[in-house]
mmCIF file of C-alpha atoms and ligand atoms in Angstrom:
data_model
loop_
_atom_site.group_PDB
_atom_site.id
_atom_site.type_symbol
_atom_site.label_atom_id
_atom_site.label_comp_id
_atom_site.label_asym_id
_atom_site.label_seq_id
_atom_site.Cartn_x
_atom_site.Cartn_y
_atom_site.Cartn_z
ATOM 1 C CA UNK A 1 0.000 0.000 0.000
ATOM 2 C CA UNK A 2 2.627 2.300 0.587
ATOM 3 C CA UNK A 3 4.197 1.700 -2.684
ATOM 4 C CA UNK A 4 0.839 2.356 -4.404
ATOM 5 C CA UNK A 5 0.353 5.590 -2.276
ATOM 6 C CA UNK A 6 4.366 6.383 -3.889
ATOM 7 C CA UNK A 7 2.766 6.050 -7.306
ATOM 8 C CA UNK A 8 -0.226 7.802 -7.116
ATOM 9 C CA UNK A 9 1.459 10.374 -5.743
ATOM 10 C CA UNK A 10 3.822 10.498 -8.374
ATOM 11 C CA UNK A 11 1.382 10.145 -11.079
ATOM 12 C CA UNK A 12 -1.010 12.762 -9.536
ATOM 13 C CA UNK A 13 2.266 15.421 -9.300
ATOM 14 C CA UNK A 14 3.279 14.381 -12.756
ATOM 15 C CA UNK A 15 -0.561 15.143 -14.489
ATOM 16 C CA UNK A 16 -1.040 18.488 -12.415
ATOM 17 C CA UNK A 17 2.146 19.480 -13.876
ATOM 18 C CA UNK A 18 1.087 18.484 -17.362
ATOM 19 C CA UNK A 19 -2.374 20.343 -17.626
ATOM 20 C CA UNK A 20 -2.262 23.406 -19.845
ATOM 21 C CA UNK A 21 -5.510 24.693 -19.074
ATOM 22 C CA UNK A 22 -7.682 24.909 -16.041
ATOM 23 C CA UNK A 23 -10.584 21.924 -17.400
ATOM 24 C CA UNK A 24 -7.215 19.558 -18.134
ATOM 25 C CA UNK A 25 -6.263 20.277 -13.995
ATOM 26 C CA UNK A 26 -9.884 19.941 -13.219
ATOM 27 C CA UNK A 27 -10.064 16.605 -15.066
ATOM 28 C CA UNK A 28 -6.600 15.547 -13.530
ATOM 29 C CA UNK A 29 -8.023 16.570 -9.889
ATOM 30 C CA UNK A 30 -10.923 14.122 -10.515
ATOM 31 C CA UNK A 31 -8.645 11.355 -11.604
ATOM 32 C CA UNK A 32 -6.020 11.644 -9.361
ATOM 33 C CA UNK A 33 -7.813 12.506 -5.529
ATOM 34 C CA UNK A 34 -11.357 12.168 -6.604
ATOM 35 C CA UNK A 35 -14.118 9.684 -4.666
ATOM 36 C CA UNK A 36 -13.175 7.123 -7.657
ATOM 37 C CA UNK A 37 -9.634 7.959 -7.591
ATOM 38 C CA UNK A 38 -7.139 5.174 -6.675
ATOM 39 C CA UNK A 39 -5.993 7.344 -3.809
ATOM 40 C CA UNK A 40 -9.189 7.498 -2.182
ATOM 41 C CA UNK A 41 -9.398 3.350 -2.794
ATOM 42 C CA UNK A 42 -6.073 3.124 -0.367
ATOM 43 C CA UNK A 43 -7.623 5.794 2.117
ATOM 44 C CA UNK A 44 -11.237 3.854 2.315
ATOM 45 C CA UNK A 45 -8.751 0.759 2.863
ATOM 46 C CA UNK A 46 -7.257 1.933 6.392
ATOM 47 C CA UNK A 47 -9.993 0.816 7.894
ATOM 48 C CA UNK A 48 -8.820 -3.077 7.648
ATOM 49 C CA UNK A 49 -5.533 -2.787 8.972
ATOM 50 C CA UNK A 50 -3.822 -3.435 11.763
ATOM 51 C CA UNK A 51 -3.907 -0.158 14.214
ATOM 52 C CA UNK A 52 -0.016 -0.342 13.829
ATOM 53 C CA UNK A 53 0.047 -0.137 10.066
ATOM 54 C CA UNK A 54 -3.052 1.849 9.792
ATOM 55 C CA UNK A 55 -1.049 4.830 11.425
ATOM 56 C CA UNK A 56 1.810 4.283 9.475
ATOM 57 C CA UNK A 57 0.004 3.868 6.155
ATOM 58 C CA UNK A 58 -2.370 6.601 7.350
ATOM 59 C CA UNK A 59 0.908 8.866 8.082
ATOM 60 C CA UNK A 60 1.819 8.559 4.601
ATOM 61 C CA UNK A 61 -1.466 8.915 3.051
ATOM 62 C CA UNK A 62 -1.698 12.139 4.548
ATOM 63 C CA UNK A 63 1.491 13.283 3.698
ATOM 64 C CA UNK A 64 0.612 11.961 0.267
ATOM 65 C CA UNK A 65 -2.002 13.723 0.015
ATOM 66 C CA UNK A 66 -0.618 17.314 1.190
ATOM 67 C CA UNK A 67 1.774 17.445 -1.448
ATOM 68 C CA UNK A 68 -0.592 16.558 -4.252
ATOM 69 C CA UNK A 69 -2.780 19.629 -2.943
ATOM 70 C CA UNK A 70 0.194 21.709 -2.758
ATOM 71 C CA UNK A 71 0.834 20.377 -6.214
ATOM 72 C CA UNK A 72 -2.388 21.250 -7.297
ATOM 73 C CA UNK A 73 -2.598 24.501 -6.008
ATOM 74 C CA UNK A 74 0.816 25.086 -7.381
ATOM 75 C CA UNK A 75 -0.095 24.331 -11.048
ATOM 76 C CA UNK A 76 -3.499 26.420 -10.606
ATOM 77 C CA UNK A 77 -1.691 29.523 -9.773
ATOM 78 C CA UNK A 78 0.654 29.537 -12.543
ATOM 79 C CA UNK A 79 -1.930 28.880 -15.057
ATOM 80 C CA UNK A 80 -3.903 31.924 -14.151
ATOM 81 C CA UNK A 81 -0.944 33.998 -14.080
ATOM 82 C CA UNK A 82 -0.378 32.560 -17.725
ATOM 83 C CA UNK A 83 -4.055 33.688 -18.412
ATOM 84 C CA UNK A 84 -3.407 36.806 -17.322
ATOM 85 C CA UNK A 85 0.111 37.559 -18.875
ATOM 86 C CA UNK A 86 -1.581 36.438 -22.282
ATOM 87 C CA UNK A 87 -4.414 38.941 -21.636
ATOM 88 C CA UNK A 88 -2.098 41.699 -20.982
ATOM 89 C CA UNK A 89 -0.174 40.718 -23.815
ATOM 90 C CA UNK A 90 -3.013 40.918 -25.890
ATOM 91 C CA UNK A 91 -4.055 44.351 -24.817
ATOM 92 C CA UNK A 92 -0.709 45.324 -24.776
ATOM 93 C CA UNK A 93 -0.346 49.139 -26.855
ATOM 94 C CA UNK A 94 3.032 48.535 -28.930
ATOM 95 C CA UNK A 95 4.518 52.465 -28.385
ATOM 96 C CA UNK A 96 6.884 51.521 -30.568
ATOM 97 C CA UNK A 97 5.256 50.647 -33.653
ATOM 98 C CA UNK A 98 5.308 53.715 -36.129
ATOM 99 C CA UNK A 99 1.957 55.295 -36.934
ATOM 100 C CA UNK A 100 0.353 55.163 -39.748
ATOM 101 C CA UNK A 101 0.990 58.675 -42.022
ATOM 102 C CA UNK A 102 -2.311 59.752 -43.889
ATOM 103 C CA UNK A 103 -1.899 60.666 -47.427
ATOM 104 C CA UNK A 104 -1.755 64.507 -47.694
ATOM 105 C CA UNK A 105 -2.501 64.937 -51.522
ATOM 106 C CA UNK A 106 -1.071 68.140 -53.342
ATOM 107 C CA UNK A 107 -2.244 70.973 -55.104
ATOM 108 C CA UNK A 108 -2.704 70.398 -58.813
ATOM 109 C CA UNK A 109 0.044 71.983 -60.643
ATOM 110 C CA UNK A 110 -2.607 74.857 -62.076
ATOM 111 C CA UNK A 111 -3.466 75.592 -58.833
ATOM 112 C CA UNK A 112 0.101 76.185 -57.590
ATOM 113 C CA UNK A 113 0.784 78.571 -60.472
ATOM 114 C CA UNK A 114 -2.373 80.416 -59.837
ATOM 115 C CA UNK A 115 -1.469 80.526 -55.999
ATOM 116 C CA UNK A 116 1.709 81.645 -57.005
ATOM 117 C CA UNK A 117 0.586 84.464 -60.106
ATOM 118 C CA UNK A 118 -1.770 85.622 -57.557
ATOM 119 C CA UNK A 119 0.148 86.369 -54.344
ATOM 120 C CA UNK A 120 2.544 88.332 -56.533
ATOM 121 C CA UNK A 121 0.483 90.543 -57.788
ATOM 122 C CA UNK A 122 -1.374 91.099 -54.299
ATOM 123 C CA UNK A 123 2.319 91.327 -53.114
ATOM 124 C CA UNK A 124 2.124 94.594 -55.592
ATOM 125 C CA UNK A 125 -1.148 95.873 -54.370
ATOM 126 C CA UNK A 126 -3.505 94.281 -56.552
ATOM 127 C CA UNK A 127 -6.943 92.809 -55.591
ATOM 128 C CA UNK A 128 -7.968 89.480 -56.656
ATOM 129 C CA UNK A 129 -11.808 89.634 -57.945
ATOM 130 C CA UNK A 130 -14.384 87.320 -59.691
ATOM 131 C CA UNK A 131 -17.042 87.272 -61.657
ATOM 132 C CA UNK A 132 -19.271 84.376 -63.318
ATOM 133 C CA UNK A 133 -18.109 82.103 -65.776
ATOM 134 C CA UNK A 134 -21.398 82.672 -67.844
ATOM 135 C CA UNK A 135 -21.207 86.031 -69.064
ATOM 136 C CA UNK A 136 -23.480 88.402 -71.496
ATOM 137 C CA UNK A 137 -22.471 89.537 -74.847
ATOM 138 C CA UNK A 138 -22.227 92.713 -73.503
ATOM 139 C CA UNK A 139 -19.204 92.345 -70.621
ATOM 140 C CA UNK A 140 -17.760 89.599 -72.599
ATOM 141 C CA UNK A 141 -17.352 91.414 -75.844
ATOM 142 C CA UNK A 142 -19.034 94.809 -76.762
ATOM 143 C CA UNK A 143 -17.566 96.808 -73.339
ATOM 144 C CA UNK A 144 -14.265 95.305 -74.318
ATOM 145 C CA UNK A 145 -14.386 97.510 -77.604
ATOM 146 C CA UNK A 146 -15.065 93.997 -79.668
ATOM 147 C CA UNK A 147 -17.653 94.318 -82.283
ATOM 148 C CA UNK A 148 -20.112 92.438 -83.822
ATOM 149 C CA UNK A 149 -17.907 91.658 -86.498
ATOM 150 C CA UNK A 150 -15.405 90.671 -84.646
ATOM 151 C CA UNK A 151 -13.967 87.140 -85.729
ATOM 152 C CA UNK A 152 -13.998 86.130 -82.002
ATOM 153 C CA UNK A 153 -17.444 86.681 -81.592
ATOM 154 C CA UNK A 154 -18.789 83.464 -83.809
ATOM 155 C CA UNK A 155 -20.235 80.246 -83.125
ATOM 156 C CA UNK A 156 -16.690 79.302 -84.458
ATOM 157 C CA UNK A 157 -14.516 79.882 -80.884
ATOM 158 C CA UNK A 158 -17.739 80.984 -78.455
ATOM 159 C CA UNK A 159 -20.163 78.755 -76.683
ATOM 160 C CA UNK A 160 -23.129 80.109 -76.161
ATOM 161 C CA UNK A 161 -25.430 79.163 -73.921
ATOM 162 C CA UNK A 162 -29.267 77.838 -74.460
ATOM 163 C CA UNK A 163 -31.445 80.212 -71.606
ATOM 164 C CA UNK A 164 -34.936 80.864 -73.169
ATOM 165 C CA UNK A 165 -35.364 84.596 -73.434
ATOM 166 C CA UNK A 166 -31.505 85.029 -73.002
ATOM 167 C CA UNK A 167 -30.314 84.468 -76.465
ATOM 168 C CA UNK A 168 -26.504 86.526 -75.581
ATOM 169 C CA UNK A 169 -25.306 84.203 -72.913
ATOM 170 C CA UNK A 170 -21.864 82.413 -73.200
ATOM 171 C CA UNK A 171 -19.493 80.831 -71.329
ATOM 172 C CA UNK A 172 -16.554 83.990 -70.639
ATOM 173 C CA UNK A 173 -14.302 83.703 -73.504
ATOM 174 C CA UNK A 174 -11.860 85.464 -71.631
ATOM 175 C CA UNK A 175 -12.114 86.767 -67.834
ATOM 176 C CA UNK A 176 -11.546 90.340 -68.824
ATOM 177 C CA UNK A 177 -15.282 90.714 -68.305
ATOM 178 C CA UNK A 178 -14.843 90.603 -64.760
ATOM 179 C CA UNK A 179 -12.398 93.584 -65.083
ATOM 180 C CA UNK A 180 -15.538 95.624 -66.378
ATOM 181 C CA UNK A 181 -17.731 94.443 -63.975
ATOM 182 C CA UNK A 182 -15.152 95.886 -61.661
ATOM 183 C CA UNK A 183 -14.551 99.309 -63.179
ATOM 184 C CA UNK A 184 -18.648 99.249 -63.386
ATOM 185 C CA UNK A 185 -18.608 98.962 -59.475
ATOM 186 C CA UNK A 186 -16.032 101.245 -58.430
ATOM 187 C CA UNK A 187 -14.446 104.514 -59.571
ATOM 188 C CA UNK A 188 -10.458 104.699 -60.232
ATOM 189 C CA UNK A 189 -8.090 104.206 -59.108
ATOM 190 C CA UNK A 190 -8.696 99.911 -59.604
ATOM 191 C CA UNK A 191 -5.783 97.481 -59.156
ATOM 192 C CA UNK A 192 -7.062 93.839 -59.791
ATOM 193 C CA UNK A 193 -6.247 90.260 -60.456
ATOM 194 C CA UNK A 194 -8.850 88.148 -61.916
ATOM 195 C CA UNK A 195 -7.785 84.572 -61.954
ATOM 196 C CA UNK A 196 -10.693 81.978 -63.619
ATOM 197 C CA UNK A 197 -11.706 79.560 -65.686
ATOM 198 C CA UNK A 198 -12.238 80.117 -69.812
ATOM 199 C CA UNK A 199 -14.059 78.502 -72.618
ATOM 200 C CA UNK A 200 -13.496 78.400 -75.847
ATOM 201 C CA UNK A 201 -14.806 76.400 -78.824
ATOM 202 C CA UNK A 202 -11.579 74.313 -79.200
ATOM 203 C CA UNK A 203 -11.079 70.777 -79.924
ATOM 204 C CA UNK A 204 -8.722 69.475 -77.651
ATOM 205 C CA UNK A 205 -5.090 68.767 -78.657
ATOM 206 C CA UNK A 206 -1.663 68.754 -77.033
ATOM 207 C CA UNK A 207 -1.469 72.844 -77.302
ATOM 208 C CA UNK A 208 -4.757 73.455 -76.828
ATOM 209 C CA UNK A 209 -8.135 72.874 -74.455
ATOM 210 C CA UNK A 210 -11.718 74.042 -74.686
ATOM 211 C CA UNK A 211 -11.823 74.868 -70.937
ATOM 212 C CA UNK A 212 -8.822 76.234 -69.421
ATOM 213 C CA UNK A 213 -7.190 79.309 -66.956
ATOM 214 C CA UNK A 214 -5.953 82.397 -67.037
ATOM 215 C CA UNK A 215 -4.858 85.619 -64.318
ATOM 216 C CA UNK A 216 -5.721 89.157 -65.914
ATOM 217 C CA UNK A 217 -5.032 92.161 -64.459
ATOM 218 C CA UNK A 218 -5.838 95.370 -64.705
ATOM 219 C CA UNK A 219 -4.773 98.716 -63.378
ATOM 220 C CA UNK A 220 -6.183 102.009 -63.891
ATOM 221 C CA UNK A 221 -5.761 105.540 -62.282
ATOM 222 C CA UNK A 222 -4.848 108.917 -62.875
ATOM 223 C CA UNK A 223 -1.172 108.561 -64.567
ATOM 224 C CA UNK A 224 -0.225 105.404 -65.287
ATOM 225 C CA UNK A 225 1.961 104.387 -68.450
ATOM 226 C CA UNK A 226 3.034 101.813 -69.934
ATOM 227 C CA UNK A 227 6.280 102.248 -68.305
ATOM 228 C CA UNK A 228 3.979 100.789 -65.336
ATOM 229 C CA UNK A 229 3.011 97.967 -67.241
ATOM 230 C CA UNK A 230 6.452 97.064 -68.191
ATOM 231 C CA UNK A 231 8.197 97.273 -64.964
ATOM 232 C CA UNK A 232 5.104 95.583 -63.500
ATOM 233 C CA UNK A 233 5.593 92.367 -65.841
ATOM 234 C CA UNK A 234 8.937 92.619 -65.500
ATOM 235 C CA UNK A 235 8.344 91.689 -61.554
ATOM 236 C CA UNK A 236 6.133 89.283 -62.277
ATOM 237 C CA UNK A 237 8.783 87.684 -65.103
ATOM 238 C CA UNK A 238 11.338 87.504 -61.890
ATOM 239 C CA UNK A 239 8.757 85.896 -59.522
ATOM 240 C CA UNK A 240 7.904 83.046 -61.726
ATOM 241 C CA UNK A 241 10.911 82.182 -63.288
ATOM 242 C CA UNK A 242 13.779 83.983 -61.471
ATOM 243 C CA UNK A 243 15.931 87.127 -60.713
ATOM 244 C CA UNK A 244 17.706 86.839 -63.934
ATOM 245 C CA UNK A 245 14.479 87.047 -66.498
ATOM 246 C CA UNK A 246 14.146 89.883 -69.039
ATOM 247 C CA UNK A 247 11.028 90.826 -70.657
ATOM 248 C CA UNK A 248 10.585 91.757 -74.200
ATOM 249 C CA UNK A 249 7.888 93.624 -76.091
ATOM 250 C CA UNK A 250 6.539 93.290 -79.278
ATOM 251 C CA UNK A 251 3.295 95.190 -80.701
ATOM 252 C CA UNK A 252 0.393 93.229 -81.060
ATOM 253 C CA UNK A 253 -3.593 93.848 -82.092
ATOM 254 C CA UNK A 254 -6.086 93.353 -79.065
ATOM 255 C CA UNK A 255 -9.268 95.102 -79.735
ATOM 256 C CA UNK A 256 -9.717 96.659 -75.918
ATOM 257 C CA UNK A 257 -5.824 97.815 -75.648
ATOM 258 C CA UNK A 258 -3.812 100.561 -77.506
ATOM 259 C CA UNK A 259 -1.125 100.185 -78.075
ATOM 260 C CA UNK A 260 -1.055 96.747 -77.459
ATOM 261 C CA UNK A 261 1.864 94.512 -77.093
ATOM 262 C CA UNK A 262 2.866 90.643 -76.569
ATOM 263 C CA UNK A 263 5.273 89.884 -73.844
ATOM 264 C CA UNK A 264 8.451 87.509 -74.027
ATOM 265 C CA UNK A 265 10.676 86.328 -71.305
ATOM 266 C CA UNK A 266 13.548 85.193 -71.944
ATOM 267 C CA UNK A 267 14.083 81.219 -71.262
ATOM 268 C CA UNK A 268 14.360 80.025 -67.403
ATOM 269 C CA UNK A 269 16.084 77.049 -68.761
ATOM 270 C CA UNK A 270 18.804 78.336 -71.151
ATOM 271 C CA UNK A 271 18.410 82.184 -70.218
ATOM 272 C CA UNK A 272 17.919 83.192 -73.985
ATOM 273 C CA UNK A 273 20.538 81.083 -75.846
ATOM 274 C CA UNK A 274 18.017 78.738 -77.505
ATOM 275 C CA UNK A 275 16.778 75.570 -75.792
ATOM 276 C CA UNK A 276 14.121 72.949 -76.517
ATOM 277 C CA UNK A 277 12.029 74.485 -74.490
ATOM 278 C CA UNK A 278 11.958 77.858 -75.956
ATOM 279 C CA UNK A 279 13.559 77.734 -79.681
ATOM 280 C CA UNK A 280 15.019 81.141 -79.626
ATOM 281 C CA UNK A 281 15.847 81.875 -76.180
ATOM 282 C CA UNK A 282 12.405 83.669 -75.617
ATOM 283 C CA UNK A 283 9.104 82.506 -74.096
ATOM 284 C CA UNK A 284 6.047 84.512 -75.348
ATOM 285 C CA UNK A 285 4.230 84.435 -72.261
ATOM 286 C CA UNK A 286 1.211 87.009 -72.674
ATOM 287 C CA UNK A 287 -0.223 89.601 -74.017
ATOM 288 C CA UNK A 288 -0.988 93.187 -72.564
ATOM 289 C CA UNK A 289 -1.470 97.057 -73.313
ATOM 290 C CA UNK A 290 -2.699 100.465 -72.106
ATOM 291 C CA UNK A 291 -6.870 99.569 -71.460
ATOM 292 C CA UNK A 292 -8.704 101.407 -74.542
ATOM 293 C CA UNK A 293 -10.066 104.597 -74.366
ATOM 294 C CA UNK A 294 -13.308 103.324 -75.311
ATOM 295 C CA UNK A 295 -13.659 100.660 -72.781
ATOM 296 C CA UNK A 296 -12.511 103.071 -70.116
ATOM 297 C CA UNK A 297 -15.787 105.693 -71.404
ATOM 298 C CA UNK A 298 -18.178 102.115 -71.868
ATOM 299 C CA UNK A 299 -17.279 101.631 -67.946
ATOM 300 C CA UNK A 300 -17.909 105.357 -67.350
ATOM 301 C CA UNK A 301 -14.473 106.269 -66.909
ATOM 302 C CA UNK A 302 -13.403 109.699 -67.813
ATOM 303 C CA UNK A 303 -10.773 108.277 -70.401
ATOM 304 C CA UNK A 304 -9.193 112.059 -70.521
ATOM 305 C CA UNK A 305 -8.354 111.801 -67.111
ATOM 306 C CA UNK A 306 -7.841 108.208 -66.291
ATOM 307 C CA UNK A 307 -5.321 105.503 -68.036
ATOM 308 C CA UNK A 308 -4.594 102.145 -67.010
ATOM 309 C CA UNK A 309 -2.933 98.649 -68.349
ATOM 310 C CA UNK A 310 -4.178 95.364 -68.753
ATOM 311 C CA UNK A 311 -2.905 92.026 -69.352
ATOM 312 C CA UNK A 312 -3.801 88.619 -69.576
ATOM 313 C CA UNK A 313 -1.589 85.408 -69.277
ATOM 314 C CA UNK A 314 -2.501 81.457 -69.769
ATOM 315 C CA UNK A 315 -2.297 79.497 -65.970
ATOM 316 C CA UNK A 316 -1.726 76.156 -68.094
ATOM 317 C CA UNK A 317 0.951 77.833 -70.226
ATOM 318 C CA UNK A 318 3.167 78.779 -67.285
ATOM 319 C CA UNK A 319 2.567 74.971 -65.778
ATOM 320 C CA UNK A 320 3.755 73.577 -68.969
ATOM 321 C CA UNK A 321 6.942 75.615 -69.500
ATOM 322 C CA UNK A 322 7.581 75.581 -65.864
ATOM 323 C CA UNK A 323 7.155 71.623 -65.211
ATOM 324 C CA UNK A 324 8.005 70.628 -68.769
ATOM 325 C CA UNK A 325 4.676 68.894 -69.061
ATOM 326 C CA UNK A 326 4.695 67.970 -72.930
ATOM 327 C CA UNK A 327 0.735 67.781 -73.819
ATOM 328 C CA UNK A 328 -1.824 70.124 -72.387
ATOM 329 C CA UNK A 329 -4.134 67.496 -71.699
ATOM 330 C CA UNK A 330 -2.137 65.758 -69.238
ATOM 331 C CA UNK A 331 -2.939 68.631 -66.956
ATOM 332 C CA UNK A 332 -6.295 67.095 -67.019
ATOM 333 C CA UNK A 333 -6.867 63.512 -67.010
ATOM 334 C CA UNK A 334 -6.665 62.909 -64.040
ATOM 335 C CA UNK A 335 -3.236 60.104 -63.857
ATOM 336 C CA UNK A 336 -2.016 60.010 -60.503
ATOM 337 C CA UNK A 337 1.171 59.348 -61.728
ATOM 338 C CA UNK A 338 1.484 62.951 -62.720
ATOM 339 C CA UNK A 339 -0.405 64.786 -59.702
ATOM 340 C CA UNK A 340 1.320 62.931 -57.200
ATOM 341 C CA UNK A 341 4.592 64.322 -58.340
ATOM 342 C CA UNK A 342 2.986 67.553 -56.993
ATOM 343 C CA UNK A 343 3.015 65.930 -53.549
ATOM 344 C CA UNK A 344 4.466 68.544 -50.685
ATOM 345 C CA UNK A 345 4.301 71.533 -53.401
ATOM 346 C CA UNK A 346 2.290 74.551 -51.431
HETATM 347 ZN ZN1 ZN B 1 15.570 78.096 -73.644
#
């Protein structure tokens, strides 16, 4: 009996030991100490002995039995600590794992030139205004000292617009009609920016779009030459494509200017020695002049008294020299591959 006592003890120490979970040391408790249980067979056993034996074998039941509780107890604790460390573990917040960074996305590349246009002429006291994109034939084209005959007035490079009982509505050909709905609003002086979008009755091709941006100006008060418009472009030249730009004029025929001129600059890239990118060392970049008499009197301007400049350049033309961009069009289709390139640009 005492041998079997050794046994089951050793069996009973051996299977609390071995349970993983708390149901395997349940089960094992069962088996090893339970009413069934070999163990209790030896205790219920005593009871035929000789007193002499029955206290020894009694002894070392007891003991037996003590150590298999300790045992048990033993194996119980360190599985719940297990539980627990796996539950912390679990819950655990890993500081050191890096975060995830969101996408930020970029300004499209017309954006950041009209950001750019526009903050240098505000820089030079300019206001930027706006006006709506569908205009009347009136501030789109007859204030602007453009006739009826005028080749830009046709079905041809216009679209019109289909409002019953508005049979003069297009889509601004230009945004110089906000620059009369300006003068209209306001005596001189007037300093303004008008940045916007354009239509035109284009098919699209790599030079050219049926929808697309540009930043006039205008600046009229008592005064003002074209000496002002020169050394005004000629800041502007600087600001978009460096210190070391010069301007060139040429004359040029815009109904609402006289004179009227178009504007070079000579090439950012090869700074007027001839390039790919400009030919002949110049970039014609826009066009300009001293505002019309007659648009200064259809605004209600006293054109003896006041003079002023205007000038209009292209938003997508500046994008395309500036970022070598070879086709117009990419500018708006949309391919990630060229916007994200843009990424971190302000
Ligand atoms: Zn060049």
């Amino acid at each position: 009996m005492l041998r079997a006592l050794d046994t089951e003890r050793d069996r009973g120490v051996s299977a609390f030991e071995a349970a993983e979970t708390s149901d395997d040391l349940d089960a094992a408790q069962v088996d090893v100490l339970g009413r069934k249980s070999p163990f209790s067979a030896i205790q219920k056993s005593l009871g035929s002995l000789d007193p002499e034996d029955r206290k020894r074998v009694g002894q070392a039941a007891n003991d037996a039995r003590s150590e298999l509780q300790a045992a048990l107890t033993a194996r119980r604790e360190a599985l719940e600590r297990l539980a627990e460390d796996a539950l912390l573990h679990a819950d655990r917040l890993d500081m050191s794992l890096p975060g995830r960074v969101p996408r930020v996305g970029s300004f499209h590349p017309l954006s950041i030139v009209e950001h750019e246009l526009v903050e240098v002429f505000t820089s030079l006291g300019f206001k930027v205004a706006e006006g709506p994109e569908v205009e009347d034939d009136w501030h789109n084209f007859q204030a602007l000292n453009i006739p009826p005959d005028h080749p830009a007035r046709t079905m041809k490079d216009s679209l019109y617009v289909s409002v019953p009982g508005h049979p003069e509505l297009l889509l601004r050909t230009e945004t110089s009609a906000v620059q009369i709905r300006t003068m209209q609003a306001q005596p001189p002086p007037v300093f303004v920016v008008a940045p916007g979008r354009v239509y035109r009755r284009e098919t699209s091709d790599p030079t050219h779009l049926p929808v697309f941006h540009q930043v006039e100006g205008l600046a009229v008060d008592e005064g003002i030459t074209f000496a002002d418009l020169k050394g005004t472009l000629e800041v502007v030249a600087k600001a978009m494509f460096g210190e070391r730009r010069r301007i060139r004029l040429g004359p040029a025929f815009f109904p609402f200017v006289e004179p009227g001129c178009e504007v070079g600059v000579s090439c950012f890239r090869c700074d007027g020695v001839g390039c790919r990118v400009c030919g002949n060392g110049w970039i014609e970049l826009l066009g300009a002049g001293m505002v019309h008499p007659a648009v200064l009197e259809n605004c209600g301007y006293d054109s003896e008294r006041s003079t002023g400049f205007a000038f209009g350049l292209g938003i997508e033309r500046v994008a395309l020299l500036r970022y070598e961009i070879p086709d117009i069009r990419m500018l708006v289709d949309g391919d990630v591959r060229l916007l994200e390139q843009f990424e971190g640009v302000a």
